[in-house]
Structure formats: structure tokens, C-alpha cells
mmCIF file of C-alpha atoms and ligand atoms in Angstrom:
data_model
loop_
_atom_site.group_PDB
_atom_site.id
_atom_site.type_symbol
_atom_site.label_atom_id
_atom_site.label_comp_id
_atom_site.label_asym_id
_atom_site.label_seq_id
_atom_site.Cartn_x
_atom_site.Cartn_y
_atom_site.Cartn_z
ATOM 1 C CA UNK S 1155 -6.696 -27.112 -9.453
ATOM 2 C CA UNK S 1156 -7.539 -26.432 -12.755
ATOM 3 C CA UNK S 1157 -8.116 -22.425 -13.838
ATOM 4 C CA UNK S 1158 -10.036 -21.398 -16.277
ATOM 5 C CA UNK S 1159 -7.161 -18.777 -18.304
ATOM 6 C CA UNK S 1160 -3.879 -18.161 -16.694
ATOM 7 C CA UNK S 1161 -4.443 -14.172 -16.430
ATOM 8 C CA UNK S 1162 -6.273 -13.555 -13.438
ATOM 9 C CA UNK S 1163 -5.127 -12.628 -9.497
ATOM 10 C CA UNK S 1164 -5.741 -14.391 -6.554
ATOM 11 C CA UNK S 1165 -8.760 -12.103 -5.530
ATOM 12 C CA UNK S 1166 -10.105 -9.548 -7.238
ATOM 13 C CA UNK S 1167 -12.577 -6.938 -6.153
ATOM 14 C CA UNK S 1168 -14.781 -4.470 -7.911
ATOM 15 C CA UNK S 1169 -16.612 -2.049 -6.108
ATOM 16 C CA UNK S 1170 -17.122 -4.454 -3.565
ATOM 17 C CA UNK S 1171 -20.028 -2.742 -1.352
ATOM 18 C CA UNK S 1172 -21.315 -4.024 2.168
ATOM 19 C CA UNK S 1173 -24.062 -2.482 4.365
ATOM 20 C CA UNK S 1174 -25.658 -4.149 7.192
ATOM 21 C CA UNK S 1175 -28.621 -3.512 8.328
ATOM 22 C CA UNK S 1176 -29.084 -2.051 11.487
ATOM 23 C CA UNK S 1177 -30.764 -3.467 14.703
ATOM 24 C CA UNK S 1178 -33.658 -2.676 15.979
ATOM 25 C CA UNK S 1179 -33.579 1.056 16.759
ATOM 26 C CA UNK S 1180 -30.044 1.395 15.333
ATOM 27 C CA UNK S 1181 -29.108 2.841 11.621
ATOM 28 C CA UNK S 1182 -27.786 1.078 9.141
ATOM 29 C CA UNK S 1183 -24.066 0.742 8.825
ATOM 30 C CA UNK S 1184 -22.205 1.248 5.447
ATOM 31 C CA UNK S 1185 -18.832 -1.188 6.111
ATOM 32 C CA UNK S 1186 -17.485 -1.367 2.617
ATOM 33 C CA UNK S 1187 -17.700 1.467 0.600
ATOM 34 C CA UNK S 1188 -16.634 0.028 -2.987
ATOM 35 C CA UNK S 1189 -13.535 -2.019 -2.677
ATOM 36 C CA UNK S 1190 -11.488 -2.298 -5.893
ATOM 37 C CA UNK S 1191 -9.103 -4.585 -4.640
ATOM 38 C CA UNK S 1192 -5.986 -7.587 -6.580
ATOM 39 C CA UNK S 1193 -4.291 -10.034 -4.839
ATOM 40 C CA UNK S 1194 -1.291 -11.049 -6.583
ATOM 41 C CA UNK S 1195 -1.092 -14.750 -7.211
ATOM 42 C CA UNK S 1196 1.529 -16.265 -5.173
ATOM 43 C CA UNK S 1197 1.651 -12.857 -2.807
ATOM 44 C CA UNK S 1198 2.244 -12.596 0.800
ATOM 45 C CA UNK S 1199 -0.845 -9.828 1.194
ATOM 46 C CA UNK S 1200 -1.632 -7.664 4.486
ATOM 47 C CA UNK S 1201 -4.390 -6.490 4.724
ATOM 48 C CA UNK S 1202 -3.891 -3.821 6.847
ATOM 49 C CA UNK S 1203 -6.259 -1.239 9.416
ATOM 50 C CA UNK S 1204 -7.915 -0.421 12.278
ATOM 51 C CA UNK S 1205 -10.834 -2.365 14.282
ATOM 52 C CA UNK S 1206 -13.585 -1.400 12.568
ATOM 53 C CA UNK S 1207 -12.670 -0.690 9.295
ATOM 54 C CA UNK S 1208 -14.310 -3.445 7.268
ATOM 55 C CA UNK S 1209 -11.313 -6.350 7.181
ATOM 56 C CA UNK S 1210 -13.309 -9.342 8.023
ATOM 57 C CA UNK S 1211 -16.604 -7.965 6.083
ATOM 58 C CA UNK S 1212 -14.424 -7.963 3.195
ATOM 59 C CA UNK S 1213 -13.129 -12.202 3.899
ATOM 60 C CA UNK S 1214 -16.109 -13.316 4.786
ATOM 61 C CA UNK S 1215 -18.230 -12.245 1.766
ATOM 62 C CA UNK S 1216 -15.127 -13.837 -0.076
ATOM 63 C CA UNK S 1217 -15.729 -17.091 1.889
ATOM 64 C CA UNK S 1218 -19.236 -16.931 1.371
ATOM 65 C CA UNK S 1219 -20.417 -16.052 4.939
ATOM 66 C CA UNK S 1220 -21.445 -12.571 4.361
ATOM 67 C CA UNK S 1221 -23.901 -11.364 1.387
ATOM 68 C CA UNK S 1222 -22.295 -8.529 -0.391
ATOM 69 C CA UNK S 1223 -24.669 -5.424 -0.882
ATOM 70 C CA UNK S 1224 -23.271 -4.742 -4.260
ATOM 71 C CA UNK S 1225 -19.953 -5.061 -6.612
ATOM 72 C CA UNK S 1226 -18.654 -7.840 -8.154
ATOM 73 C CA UNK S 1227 -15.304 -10.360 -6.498
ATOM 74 C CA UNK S 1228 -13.531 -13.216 -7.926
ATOM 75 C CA UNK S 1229 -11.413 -15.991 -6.461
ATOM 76 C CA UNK S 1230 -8.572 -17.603 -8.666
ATOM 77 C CA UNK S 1231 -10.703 -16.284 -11.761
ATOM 78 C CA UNK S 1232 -14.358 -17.367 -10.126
ATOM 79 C CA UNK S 1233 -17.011 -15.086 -9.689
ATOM 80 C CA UNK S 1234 -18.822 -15.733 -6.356
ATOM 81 C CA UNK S 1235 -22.175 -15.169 -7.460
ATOM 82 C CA UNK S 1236 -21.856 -16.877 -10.423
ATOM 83 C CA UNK S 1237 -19.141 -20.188 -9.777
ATOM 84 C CA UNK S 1238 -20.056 -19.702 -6.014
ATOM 85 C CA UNK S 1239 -19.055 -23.493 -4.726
ATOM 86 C CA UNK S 1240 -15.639 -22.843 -7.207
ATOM 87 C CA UNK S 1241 -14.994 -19.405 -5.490
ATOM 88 C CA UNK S 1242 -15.295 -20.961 -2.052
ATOM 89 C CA UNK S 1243 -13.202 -24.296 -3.116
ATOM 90 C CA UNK S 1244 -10.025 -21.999 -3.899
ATOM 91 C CA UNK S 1245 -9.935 -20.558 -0.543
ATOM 92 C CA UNK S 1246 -9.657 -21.557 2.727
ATOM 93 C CA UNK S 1247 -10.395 -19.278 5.577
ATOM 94 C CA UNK S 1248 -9.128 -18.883 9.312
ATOM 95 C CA UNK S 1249 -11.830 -16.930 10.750
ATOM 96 C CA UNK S 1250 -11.031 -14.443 13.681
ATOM 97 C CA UNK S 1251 -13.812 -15.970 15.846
ATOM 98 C CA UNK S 1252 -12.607 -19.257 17.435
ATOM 99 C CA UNK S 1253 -15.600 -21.430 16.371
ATOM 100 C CA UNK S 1254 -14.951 -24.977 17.034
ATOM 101 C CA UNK S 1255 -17.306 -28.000 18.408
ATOM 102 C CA UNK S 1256 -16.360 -28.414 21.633
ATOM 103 C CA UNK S 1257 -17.120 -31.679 21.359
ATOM 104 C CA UNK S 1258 -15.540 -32.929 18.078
ATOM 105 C CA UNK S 1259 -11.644 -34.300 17.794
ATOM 106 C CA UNK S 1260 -9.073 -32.239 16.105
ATOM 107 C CA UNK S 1261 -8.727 -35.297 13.559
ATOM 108 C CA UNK S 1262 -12.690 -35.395 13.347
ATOM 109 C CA UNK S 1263 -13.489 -31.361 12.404
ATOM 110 C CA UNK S 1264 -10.292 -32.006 9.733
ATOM 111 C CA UNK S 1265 -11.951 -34.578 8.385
ATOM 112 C CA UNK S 1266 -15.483 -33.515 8.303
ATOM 113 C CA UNK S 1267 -14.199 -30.410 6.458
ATOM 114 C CA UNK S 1268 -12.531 -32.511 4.169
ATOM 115 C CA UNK S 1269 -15.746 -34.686 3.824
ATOM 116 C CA UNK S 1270 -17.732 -30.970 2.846
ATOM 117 C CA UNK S 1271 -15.149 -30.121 0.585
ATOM 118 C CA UNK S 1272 -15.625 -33.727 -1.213
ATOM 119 C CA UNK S 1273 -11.764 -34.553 -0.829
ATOM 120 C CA UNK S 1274 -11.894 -38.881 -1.608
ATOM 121 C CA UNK S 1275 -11.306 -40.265 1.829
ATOM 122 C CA UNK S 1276 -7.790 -42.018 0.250
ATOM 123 C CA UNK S 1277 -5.708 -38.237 -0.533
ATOM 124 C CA UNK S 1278 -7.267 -36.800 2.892
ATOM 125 C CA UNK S 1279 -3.755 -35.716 4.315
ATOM 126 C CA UNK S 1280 -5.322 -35.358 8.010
ATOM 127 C CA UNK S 1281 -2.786 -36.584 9.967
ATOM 128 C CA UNK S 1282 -0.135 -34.552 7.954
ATOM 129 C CA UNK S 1283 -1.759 -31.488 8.396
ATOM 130 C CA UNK S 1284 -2.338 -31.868 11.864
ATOM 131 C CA UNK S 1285 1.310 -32.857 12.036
ATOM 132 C CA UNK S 1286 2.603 -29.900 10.427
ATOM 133 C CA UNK S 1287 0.592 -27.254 12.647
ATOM 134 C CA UNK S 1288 1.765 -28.874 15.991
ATOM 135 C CA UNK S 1289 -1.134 -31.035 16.846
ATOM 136 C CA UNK S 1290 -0.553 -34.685 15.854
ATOM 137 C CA UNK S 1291 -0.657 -35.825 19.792
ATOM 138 C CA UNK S 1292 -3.584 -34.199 20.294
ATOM 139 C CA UNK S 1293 -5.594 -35.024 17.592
ATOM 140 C CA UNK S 1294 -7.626 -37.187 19.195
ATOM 141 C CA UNK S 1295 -8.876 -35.017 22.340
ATOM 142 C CA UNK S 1296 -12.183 -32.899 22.766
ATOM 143 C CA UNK S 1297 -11.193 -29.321 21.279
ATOM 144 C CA UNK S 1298 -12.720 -27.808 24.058
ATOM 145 C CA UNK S 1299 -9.618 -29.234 25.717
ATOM 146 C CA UNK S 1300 -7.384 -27.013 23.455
ATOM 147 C CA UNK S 1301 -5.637 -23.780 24.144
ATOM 148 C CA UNK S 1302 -6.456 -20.840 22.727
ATOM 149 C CA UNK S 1303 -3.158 -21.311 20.287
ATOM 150 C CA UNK S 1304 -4.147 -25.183 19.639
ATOM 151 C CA UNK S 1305 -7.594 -24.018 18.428
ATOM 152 C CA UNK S 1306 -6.302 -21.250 16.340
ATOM 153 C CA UNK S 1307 -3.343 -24.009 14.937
ATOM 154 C CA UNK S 1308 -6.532 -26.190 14.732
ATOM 155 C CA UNK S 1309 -8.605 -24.002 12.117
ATOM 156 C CA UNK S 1310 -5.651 -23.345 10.107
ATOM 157 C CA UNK S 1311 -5.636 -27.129 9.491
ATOM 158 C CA UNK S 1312 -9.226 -27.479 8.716
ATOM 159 C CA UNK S 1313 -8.779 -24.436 6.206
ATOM 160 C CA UNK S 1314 -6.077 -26.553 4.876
ATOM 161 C CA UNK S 1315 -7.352 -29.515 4.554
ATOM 162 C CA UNK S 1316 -8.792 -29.169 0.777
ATOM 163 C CA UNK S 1317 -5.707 -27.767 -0.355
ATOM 164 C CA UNK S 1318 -6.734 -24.382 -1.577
ATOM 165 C CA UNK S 1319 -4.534 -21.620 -3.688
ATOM 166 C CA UNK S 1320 -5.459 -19.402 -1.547
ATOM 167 C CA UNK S 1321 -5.498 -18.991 2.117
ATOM 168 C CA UNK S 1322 -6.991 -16.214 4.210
ATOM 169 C CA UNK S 1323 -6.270 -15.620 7.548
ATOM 170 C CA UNK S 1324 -8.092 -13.163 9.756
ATOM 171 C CA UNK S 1325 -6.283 -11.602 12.663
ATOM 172 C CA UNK S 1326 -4.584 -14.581 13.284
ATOM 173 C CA UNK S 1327 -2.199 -14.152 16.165
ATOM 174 C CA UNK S 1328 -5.445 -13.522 18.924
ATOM 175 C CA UNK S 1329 -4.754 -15.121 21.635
ATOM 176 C CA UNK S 1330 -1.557 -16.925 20.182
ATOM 177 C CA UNK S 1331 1.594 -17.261 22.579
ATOM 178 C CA UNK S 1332 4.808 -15.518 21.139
ATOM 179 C CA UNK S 1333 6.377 -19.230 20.396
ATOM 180 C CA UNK S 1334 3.509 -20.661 18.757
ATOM 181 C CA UNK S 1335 3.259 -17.920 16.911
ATOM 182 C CA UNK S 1336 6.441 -18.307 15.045
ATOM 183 C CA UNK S 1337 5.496 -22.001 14.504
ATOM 184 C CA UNK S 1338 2.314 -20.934 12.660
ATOM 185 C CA UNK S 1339 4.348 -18.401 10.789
ATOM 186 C CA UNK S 1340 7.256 -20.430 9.739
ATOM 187 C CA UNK S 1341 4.252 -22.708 8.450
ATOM 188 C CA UNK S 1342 2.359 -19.956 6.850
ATOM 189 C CA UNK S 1343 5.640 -18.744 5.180
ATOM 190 C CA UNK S 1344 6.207 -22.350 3.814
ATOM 191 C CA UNK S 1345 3.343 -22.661 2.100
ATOM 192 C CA UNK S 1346 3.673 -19.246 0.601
ATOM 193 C CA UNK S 1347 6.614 -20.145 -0.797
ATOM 194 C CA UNK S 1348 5.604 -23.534 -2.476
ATOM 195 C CA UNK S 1349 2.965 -21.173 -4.307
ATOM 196 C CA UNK S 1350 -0.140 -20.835 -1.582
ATOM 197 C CA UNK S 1351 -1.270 -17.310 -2.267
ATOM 198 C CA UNK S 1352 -1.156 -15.394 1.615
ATOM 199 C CA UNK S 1353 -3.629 -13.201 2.669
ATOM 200 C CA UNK S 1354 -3.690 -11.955 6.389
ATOM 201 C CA UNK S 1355 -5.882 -9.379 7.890
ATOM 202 C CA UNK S 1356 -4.205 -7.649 10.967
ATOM 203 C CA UNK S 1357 -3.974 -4.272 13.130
ATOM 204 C CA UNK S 1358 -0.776 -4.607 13.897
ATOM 205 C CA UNK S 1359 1.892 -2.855 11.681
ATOM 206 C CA UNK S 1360 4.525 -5.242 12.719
ATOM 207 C CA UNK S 1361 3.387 -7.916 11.743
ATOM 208 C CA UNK S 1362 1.983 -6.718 8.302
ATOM 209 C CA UNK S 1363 5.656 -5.425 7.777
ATOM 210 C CA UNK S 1364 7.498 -8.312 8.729
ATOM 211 C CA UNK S 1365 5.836 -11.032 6.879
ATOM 212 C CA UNK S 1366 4.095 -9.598 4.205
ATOM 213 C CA UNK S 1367 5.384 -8.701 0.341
ATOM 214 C CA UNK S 1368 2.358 -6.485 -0.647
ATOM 215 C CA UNK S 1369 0.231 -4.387 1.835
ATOM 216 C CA UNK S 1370 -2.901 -2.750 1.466
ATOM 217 C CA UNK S 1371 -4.806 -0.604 3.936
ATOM 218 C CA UNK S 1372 -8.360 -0.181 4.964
ATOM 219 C CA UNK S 1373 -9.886 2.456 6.727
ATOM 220 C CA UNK S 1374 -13.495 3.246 7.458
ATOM 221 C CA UNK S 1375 -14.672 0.704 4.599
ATOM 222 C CA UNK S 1376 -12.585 2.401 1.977
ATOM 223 C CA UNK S 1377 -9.300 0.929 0.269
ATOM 224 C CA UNK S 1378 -6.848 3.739 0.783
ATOM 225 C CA UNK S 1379 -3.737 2.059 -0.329
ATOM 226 C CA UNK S 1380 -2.691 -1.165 -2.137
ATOM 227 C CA UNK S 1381 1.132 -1.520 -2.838
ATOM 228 C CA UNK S 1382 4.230 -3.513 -2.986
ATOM 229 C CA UNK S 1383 5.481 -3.096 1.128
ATOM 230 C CA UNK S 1384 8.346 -1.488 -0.595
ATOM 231 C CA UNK S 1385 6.905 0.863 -2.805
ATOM 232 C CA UNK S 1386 4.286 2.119 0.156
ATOM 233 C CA UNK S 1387 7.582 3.022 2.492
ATOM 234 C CA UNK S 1388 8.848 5.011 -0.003
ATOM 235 C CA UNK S 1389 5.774 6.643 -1.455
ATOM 236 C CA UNK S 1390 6.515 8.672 1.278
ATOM 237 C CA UNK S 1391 10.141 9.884 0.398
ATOM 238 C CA UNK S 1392 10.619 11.349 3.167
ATOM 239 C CA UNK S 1393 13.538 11.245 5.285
ATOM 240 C CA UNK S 1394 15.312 12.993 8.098
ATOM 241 C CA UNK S 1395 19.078 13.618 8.660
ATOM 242 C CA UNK S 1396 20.635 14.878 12.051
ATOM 243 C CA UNK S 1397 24.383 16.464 12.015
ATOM 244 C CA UNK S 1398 26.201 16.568 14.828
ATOM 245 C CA UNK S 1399 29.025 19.848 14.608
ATOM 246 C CA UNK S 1400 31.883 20.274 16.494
ATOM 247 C CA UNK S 1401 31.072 23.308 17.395
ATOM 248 C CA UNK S 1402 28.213 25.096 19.809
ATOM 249 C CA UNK S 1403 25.457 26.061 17.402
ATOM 250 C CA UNK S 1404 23.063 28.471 19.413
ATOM 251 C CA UNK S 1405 21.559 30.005 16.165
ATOM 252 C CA UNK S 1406 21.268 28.483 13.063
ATOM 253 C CA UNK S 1407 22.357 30.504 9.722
ATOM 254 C CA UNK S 1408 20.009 31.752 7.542
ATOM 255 C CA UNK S 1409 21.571 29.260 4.786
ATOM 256 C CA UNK S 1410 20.711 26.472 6.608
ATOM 257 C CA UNK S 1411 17.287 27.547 7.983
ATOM 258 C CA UNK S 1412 16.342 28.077 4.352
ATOM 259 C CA UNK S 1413 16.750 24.841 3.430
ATOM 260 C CA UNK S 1414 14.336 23.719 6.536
ATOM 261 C CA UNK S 1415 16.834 23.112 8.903
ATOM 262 C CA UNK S 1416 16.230 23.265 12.268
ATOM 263 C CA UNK S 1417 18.040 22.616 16.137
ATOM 264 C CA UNK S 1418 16.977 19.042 17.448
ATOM 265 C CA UNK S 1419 16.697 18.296 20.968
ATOM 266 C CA UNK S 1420 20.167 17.342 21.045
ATOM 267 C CA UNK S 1421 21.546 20.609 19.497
ATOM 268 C CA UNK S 1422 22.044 18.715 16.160
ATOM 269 C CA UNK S 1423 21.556 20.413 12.816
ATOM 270 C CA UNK S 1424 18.267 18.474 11.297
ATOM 271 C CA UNK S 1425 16.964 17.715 7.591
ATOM 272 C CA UNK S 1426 13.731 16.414 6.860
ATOM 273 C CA UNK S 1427 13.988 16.112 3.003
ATOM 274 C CA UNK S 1428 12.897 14.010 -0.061
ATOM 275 C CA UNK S 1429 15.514 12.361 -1.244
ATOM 276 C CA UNK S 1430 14.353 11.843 -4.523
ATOM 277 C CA UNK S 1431 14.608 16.185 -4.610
ATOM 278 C CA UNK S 1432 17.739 16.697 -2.658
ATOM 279 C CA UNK S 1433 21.012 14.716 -2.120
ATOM 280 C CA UNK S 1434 22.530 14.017 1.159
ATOM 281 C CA UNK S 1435 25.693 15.663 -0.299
ATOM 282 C CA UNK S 1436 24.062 18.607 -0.540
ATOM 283 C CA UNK S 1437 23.062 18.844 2.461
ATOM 284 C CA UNK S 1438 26.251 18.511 3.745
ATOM 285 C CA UNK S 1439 28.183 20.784 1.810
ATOM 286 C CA UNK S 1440 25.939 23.677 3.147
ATOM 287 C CA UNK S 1441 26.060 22.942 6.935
ATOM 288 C CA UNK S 1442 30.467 22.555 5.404
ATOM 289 C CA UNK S 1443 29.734 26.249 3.719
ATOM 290 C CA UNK S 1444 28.094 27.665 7.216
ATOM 291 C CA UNK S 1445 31.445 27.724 8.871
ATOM 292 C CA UNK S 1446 30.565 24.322 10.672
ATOM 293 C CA UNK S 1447 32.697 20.826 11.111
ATOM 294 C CA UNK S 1448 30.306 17.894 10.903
ATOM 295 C CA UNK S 1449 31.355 15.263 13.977
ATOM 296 C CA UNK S 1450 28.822 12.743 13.143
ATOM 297 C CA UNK S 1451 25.668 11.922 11.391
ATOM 298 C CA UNK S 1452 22.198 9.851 11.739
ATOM 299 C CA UNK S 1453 19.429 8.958 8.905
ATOM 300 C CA UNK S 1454 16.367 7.609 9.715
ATOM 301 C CA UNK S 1455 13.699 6.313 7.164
ATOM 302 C CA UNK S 1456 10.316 6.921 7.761
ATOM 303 C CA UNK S 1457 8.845 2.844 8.452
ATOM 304 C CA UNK S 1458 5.502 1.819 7.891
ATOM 305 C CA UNK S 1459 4.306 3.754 10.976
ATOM 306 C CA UNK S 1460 4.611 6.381 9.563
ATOM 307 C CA UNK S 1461 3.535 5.644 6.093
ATOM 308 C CA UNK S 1462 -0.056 4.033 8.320
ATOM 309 C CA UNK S 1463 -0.011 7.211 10.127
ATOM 310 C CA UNK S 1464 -0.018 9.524 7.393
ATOM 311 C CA UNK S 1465 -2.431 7.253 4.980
ATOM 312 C CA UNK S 1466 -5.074 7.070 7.578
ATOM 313 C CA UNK S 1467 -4.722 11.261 8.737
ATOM 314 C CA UNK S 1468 -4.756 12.318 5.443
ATOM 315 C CA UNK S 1469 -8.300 10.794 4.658
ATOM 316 C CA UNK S 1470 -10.880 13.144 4.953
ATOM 317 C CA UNK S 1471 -14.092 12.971 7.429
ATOM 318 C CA UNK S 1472 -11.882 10.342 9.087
ATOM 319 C CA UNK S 1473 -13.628 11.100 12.600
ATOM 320 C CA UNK S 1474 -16.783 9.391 12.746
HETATM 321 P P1 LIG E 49 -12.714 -5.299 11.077
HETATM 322 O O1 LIG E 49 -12.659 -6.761 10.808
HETATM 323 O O2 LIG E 49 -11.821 -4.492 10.193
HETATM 324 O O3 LIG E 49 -12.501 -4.974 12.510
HETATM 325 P P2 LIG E 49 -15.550 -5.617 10.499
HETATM 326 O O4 LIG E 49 -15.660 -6.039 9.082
HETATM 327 O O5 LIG E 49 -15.709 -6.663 11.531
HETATM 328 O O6 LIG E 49 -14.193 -4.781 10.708
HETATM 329 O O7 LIG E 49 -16.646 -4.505 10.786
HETATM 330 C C1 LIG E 49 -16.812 -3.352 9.953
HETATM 331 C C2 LIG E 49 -17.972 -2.535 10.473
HETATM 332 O O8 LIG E 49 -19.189 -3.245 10.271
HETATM 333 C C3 LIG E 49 -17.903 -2.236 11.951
HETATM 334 O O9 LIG E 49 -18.411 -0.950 12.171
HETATM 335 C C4 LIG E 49 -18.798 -3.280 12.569
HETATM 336 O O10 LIG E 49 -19.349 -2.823 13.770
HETATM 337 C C5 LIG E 49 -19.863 -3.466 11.512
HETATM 338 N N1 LIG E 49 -20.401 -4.826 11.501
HETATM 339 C C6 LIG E 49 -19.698 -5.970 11.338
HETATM 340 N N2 LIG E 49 -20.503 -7.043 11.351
HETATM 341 C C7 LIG E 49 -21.762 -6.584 11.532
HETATM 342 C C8 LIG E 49 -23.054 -7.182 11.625
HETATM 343 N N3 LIG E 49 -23.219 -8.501 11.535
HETATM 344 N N4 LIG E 49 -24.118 -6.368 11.797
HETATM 345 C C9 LIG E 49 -23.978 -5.031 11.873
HETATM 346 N N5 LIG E 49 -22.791 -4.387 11.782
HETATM 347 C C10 LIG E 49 -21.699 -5.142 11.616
HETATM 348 MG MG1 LIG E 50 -12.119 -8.329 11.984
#
């Protein structure tokens, strides 16, 4: 595809605004509240929250399905209001809603969308694509005779088809079976890594931290976080350390409770500390000083959970 300078991300957002108007009798509702948002080229990007918070408002404007209220985007260096049919060519987009015509062939909705996205009838890779995502013997049924997985394998071909830079996928593991699931993402992963640009919208942690390189989290309409996964686990430096003693403790020493120890439910001596303040070493050497013999000891880092937890707590107004 060719790109107008070689500087820009895959998406990028400027106080990207959305409010929809409310029904009949109902207020309005304010779903993005000015998202400044980059997607890496070439990244594997979550993008991660709650039900509610604004995830596929934010794709679909992107794909052209939803009118922005306000704020600028751009997609591989196109602005969608003004190179709208470029913007939409360099994505392709798995919607969350499993819209298919009952009534068309899996081989058929590939190659109408093909057909829409003008791709000469001669470099349509239809039966590849269908191949790769599972569905080669079927592609010649009704859809409506598809699974739930099928369909969803289904859309990520048609998305496909036109061979876009980027590819967005929105919650895409509804109502996919565990197996299938690691088909689609040992395909997903492939293309990332011949240069497709990943973006997937989820609620599930899990899944953000296993497959993605880059998360950023939504809450309530506002972008509350944006890093390398990496970098967001350890923006929260924190980490706890349990010590096991030989002997009984039934009161800790003053020593220890000054540096924020405290008893754990197993009797151990427990840390929570920033490692980037305070080395494990000296940790140890003061439980050592106390009087104490350390038997054994446990670390645990704090995991995305955690880092989710505290993001979306520490937002104000966060109850509705
Ligand atoms: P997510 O994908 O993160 O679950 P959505 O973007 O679907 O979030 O929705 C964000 C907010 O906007 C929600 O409060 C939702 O109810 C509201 N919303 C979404 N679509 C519409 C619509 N067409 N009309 C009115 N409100 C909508
Ligand atoms: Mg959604």
C-alpha cells in the first residue's frame, strides 16, 4: 500500500469525542470523552476495559460506522474525514456483532467484500483466506449453517480479504470454543508478525496480557493508560515479599514493623515494597538483624490485575 511519509502510527487519535444522542425520553450519552490515542505500526495493541466504556465507539468511528462528535483520527497517515475511502481501505474490522447474510456462502460474502473493496477479481486470495481461518470445506454452505466460531473465523476473512495494514478486532473470542480460539490466534499472531498492525478490543485481562505487546485502557470514555505491556506492570513497582523464620514470631519487632512489615496469614514476615526504593537484600538483612533465621522465601509481582485494578479505582467519579 503506498503511504504518504513514513512517520506516522497505525492509528492515531486526537481528542477523539463521541456522544450519542439519546432516545426518546432518555439523555444523551457522552461515550468518548477526548481520546488521544497511537497505535504503533507493526504493534500487537489491547485495547483494554470494561463493558461500557467506549471500545467499540472508538473502532467503529475508525471503520467508518459511527460519526465522531468531534476530534480528529488517522489511519496509516489518513485522516477519516478528509481521505475517508483511504482511512477505511487500511483497515479491516471484525465487528463484535455477528452480522452475516444468512443466506450468502462463506466464499460469496469474501468475495463481495473483495468486490467493495475493488480488489481485480485475478489477486482475490478467497480460497486462501478461507483456507487459512479453518473454513475451506465449508465455503460453499449457507452461513446461517455456521457455528458461532465459523462465523466469527468467517468475518475475520472478509476483513482480510483486501489485505489491510491494519486489522481491528472487537471482542473477538464471543462465543468462540477454547480450540478454535487458539486457531484464530495462532493466525492473528502470524500476521502480526509478517507486519499486520494488531489491534484487539477485549474485557478480559488474560487475554490482553497474553497476546498483546502494548496495552491501553479505557474506562468510562476516557483513555487512562497507553503503554508498552511491560512498562504498565511495572509502573506499578510494587512488590511483596513473604519470609518464612525458623522460629515462632508472635510479635513483630519494632525494626521490622517500621519498615511496613507485617504477620501474613501464614505467620510469615511480609514486605510490600518498591523495588526501585528498597533492595531485597535489605530487607533481609533486617529480619537477619531482628534475631530471626530466614527458612524460606516467596516474591510475587503485582500482574496486570492489579495494575487494571488500580488504573480503573484510582479514577475519580468512577461510579456512575
Ligand atoms: P464497549 O464496546 O466498551 O462495551 P460501547 O462503545 O459499545 O462500549 O458503548 C459505550 C457507551 O455508549 C455505552 O454506555 C453504551 O450504552 C453507549 N452506546 C453505544 N452505542 C450507542 C448507541 N447507538 N446509542 C446510544 N448509546 C450508545
Ligand atoms: Mg464493545
Amino acid at each position: 500500500m503506498t503511504t504518504p511519509t513514513d512517520t506516522f502510527d497505525a492509528i492515531n487519535t486526537c481528542g477523539l469525542r463521541k456522544t450519542y444522542r439519546g432516545k426518546k425520553g432518555e439523555g444523551s450519552k457522552e461515550a468518548l470523552k477526548g481520546i488521544d490515542l497511537a497505535v504503533p505500526k507493526g504493534s500487537f495493541f489491547a485495547l483494554l476495559g470494561p463493558n461500557g466504556a467506549g471500545k467499540s465507539t472508538f473502532i467503529n468511528i475508525l471503520a467508518g460506522l459511527v460519526i465522531k462528535s468531534g476530534g480528529e483520527a488517522q489511519v496509516w497517515g489518513r485522516d477519516i474525514d478528509r481521505e475517508p475511502r483511504q482511512a477505511r481501505a487500511a483497515i479491516g474490522v471484525v465487528p463484535q456483532e455477528l452480522n452475516l447474510d444468512a443466506f450468502f456462502t462463506p466464499r460469496e460474502v469474501v468475495e463481495f467484500q473483495a468486490g467493495l473493496y475493488g480488489v481485480p477479481r485475478k489477486e482475490r486470495a478467497t480460497m486462501e483466506v478461507l483456507d487459512a481461518m479453518g473454513l475451506a470445506d465449508k465455503a460453499d454452505v449457507y452461513s446461517r449453517t455456521l457455528s458461532g466460531g465459523m462465523r466469527r473465523r468467517l468475518l475475520v476473512a472478509k476483513a482480510m480479504i483486501h489485505r489491510p495494514p491494519v486489522l481491528i478486532l472487537d471482542e473477538p473470542t464471543a462465543g468462540v470454543d477454547v480450540e478454535l480460539r487458539q486457531q484464530l490466534w495462532r493466525y492473528i499472531r502470524e500476521l502480526n508478525q509478517d507486519g499486520t498492525t494488531i489491534v484487539l478490543t477485549t474485557h478480559y485481562l488474560e487475554e490482553a496480557e497474553e497476546l498483546c505487546d502494548h496495552i491501553a485502557i479505557i474506562s468510562q470514555g476516557e483513555l487512562v493508560a497507553s503503554e508498552p505491556k511491560e512498562l504498565l506492570i511495572s509502573r506499578l513497582d510494587q512488590k511483596t515479599i513473604a519470609i518464612r523464620v525458623a522460629e515462632e514470631v508472635a510479635v513483630l519487632p519494632d525494626s521490622l514493623a517500621a519498615r511496613g512489615a507485617a504477620l501474613d496469614d501464614f505467620g510469615r514476615i511480609a514486605f510490600a515494597y518498591q523495588p526501585s526504593e528498597t533492595a531485597i537484600g535489605e530487607l533481609l538483612a533486617a529480619v537477619g538483624d531482628a534475631g530471626f533465621t530466614i527458612a524460606d522465601i516467596s516474591t510475587e509481582e503485582s500482574d496486570l490485575e492489579d495494575v487494571f485494578l488500580s488504573i480503573t479505582r484510582s479514577i475519580p467519579d468512577a461510579a456512575e
